[in-house]
PDB file of C-alpha atoms and ligand atoms in Angstrom:
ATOM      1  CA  UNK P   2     -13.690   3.150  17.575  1.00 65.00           C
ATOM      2  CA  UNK P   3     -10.072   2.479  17.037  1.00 78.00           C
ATOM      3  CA  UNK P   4      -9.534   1.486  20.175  1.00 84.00           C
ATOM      4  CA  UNK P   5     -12.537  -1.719  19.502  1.00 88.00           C
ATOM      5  CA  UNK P   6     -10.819  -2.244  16.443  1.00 89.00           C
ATOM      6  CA  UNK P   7      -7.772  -2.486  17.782  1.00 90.00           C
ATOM      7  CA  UNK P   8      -8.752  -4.836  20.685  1.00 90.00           C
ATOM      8  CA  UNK P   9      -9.784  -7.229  18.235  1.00 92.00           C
ATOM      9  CA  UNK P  10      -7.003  -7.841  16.601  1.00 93.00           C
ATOM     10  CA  UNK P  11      -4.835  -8.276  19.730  1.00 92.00           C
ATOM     11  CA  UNK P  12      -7.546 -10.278  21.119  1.00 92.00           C
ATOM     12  CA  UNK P  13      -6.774 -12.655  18.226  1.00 92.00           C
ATOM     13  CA  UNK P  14      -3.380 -13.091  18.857  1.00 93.00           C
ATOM     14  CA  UNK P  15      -4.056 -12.897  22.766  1.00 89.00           C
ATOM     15  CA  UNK P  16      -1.766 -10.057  23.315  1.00 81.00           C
ATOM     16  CA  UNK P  17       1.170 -11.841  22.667  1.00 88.00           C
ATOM     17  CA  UNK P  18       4.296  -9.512  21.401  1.00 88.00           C
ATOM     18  CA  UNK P  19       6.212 -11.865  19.825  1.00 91.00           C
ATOM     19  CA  UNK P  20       3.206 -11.639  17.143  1.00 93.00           C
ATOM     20  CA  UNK P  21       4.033  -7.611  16.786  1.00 95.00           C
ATOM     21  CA  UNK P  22       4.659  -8.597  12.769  1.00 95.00           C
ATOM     22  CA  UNK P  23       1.703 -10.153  12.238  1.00 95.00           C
ATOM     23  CA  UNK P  24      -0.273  -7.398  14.615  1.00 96.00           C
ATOM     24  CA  UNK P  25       1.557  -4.660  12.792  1.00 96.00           C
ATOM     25  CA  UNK P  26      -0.071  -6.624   9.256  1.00 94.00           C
ATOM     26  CA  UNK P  27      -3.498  -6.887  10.432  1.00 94.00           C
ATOM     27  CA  UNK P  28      -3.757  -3.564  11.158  1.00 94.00           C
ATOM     28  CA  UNK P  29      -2.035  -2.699   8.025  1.00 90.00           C
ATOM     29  CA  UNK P  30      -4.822  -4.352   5.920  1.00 87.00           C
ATOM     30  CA  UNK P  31      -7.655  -2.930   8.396  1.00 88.00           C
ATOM     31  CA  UNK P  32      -6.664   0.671   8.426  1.00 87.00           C
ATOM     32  CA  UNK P  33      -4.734   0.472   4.972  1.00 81.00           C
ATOM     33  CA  UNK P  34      -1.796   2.054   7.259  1.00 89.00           C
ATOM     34  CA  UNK P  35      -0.662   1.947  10.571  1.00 94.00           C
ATOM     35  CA  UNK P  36      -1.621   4.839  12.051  1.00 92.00           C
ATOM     36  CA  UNK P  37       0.295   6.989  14.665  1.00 92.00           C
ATOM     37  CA  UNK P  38      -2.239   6.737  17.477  1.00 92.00           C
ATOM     38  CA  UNK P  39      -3.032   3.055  17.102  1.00 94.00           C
ATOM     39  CA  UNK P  40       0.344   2.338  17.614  1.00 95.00           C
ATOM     40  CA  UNK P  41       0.372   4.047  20.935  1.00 94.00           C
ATOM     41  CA  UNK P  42      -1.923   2.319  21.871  1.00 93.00           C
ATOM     42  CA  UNK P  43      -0.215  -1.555  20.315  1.00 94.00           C
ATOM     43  CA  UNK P  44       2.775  -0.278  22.405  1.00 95.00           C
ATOM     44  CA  UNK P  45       1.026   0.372  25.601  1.00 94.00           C
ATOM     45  CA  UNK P  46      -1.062  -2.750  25.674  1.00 92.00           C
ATOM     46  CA  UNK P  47       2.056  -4.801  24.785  1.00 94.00           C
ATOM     47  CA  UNK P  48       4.556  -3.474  26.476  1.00 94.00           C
ATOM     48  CA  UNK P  49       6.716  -2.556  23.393  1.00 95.00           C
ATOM     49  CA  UNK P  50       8.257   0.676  23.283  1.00 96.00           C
ATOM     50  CA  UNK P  51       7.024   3.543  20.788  1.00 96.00           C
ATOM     51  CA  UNK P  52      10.853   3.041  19.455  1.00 96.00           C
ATOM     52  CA  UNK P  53      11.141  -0.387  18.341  1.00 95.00           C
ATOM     53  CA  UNK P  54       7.695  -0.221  16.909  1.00 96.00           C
ATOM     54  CA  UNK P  55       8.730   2.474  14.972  1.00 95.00           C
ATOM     55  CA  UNK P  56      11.619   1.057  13.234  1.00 94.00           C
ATOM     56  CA  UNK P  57       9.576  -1.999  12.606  1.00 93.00           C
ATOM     57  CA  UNK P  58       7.314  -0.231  10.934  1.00 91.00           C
ATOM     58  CA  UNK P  59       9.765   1.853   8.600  1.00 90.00           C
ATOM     59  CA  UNK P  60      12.228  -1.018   8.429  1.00 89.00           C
ATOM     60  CA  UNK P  61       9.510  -3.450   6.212  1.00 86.00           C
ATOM     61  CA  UNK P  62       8.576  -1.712   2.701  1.00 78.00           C
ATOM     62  CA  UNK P  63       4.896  -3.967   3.198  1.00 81.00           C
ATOM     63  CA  UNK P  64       4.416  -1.047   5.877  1.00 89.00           C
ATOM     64  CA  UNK P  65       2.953   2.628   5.749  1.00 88.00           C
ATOM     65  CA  UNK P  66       2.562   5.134   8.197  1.00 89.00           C
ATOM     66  CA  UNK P  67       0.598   7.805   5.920  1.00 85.00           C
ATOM     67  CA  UNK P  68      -2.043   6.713   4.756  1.00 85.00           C
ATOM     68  CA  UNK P  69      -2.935   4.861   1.408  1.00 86.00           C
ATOM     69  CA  UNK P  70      -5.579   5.187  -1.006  1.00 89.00           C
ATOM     70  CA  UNK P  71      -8.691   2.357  -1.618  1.00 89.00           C
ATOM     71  CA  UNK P  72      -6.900   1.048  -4.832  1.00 93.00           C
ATOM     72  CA  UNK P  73      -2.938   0.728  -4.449  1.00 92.00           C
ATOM     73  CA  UNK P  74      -1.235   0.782  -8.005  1.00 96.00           C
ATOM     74  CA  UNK P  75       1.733  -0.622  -8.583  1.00 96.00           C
ATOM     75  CA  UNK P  76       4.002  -0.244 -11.416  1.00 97.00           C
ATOM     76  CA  UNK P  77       6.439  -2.790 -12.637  1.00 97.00           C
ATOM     77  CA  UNK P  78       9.495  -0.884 -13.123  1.00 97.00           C
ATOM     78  CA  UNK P  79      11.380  -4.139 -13.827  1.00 96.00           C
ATOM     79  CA  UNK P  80      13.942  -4.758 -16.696  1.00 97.00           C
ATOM     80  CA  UNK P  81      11.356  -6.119 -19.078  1.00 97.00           C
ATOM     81  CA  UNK P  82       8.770  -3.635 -18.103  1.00 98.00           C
ATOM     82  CA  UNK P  83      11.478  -0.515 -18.295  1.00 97.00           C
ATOM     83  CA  UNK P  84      12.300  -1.474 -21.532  1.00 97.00           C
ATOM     84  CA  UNK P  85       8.918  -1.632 -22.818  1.00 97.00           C
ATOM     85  CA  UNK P  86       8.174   1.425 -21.743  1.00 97.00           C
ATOM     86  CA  UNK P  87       7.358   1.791 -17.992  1.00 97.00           C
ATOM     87  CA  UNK P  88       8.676   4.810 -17.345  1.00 98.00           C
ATOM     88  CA  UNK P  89       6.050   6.665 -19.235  1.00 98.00           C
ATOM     89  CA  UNK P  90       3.564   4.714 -18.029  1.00 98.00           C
ATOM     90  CA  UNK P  91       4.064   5.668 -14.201  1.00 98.00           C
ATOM     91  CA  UNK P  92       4.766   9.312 -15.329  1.00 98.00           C
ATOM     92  CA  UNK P  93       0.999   8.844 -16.836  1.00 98.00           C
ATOM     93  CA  UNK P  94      -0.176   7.428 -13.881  1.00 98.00           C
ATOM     94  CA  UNK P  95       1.406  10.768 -12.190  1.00 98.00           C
ATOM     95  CA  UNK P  96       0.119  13.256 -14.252  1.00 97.00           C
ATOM     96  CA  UNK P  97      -3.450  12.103 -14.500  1.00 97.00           C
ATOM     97  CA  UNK P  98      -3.441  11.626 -10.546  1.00 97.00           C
ATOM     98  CA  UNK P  99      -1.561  14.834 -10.060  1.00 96.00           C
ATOM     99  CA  UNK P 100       0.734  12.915  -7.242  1.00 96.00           C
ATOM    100  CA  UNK P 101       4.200  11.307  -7.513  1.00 95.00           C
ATOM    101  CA  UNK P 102       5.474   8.042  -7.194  1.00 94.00           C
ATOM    102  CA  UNK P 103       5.264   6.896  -3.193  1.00 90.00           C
ATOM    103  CA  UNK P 104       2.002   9.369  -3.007  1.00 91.00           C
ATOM    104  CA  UNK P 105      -2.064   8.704  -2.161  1.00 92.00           C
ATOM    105  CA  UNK P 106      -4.492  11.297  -3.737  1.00 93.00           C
ATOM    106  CA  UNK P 107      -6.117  13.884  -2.353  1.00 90.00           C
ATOM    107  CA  UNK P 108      -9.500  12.138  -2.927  1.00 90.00           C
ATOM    108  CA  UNK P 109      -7.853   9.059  -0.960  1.00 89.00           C
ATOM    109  CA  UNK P 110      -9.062   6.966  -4.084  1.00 93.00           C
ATOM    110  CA  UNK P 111      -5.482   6.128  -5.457  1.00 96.00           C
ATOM    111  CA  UNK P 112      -2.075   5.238  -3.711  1.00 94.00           C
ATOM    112  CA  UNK P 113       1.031   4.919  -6.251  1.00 95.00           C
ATOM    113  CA  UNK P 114       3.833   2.935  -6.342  1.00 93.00           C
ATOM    114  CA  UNK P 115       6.914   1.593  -8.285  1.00 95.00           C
ATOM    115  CA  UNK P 116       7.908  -2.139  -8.026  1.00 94.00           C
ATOM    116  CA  UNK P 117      10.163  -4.723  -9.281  1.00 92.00           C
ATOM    117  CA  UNK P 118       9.510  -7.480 -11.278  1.00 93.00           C
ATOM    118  CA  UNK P 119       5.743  -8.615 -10.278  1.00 92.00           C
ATOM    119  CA  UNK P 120       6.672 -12.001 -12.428  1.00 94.00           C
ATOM    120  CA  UNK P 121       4.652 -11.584 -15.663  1.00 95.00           C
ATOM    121  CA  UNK P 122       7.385 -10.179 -18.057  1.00 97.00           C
ATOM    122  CA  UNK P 123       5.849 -11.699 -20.855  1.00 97.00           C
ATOM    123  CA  UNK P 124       3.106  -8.651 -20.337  1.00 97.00           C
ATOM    124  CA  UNK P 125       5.311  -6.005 -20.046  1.00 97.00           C
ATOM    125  CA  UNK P 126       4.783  -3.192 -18.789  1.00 98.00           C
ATOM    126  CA  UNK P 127       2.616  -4.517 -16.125  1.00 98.00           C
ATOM    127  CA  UNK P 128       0.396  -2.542 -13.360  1.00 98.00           C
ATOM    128  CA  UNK P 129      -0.996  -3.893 -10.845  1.00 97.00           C
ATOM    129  CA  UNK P 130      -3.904  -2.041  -9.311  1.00 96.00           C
ATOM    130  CA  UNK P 131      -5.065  -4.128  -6.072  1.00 92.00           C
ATOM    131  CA  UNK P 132      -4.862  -7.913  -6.786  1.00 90.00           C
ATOM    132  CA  UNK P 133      -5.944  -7.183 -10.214  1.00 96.00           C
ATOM    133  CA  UNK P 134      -2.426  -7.648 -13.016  1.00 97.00           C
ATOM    134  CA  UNK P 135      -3.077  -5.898 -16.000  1.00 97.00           C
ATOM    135  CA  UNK P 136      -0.432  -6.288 -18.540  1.00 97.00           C
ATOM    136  CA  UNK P 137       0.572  -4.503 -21.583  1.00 98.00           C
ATOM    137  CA  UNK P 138      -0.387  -1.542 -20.768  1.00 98.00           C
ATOM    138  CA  UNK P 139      -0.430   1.328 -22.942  1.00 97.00           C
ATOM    139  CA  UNK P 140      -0.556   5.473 -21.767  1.00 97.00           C
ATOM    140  CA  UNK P 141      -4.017   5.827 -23.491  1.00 97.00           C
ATOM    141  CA  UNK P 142      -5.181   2.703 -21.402  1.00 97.00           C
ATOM    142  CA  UNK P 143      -4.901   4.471 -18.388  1.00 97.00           C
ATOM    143  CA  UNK P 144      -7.566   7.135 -17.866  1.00 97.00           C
ATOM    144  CA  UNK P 145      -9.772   4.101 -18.913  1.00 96.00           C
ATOM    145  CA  UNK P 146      -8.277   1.841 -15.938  1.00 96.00           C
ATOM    146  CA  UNK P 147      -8.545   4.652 -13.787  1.00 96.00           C
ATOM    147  CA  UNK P 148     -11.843   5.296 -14.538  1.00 95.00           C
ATOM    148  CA  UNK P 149     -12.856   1.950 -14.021  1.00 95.00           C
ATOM    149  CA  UNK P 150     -11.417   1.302 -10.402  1.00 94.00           C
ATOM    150  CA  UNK P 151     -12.926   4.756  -9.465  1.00 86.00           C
ATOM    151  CA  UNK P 152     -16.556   4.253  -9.640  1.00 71.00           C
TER     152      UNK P 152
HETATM  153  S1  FES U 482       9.940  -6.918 -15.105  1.00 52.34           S
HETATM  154 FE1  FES U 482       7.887  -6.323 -14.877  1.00 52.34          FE
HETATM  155  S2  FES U 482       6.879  -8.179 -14.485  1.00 52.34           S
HETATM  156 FE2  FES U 482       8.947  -8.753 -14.626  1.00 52.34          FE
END
């Protein structure tokens, strides 16, 4: 299964491994990580040792290698944002998910992470959840959001 999966994205950039980056993005965005044995198997077919696609891989903050969860969160923890409040509002987040910062829940429903400046600071604080901005965010908003994303 991984291995079809796999084929087709190499397939689309005909094996080439200059195009590791954009390999290593595709299969970011189809597995939601890059997972250990696939990139065996990206090294093998390409010829690119385990190593350097390694380092690749932790080098670029885009990248995970554990796993992330359906909905990514991210919390602005810009200067506007921290000053309106955005510490509280990630330590909500990481209460009601019972996971810190940089974590994925057990359910695999929620990954969460801090950010800087997402470029609305007129709606500080601002999360982003997905490709979806929500700004001005309160603490009691957040079991709602949650909530909402979950079903
Ligand atoms: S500081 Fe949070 S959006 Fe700019």
């Amino acid at each position: 299964m991984n291995e079809q999966r796999v084929s087709e994205i190499l397939t689309r950039y005909q094996g080439d491994s200059s195009s590791i980056i954009a390999i290593l993005q595709d299969i970011q965005e189809d597995f939601s990580y890059l997972p250990p044995p696939v990139l065996k198997i990206i090294s093998h077919e390409l010829g690119i040792p385990l190593s350097r696609i390694l380092s690749l891989a932790t080098f670029y903050k885009a990248f995970s290698l554990k796993p992330k969860g359906k909905h990514r969160i991210h919390v602005c923890l810009g200067t506007a944002c921290h000053v309106r409040g955005a510490q509280r509002i990630i330590e909500k987040f990481e209460r009601d998910l019972g996971i810190k910062s940089g974590e994925t829940s057990a359910d695999r429903e929620f990954s969460l992470d801090a950010v800087r400046c997402i470029g609305c600071c007129g709606l500080a604080p601002v999360v982003m959840i997905g490709e979806d901005v929500h700004g001005k965010v309160t603490q009691t908003k957040i079991p709602g959001l949650l909530k909402k994303y979950k079903k």
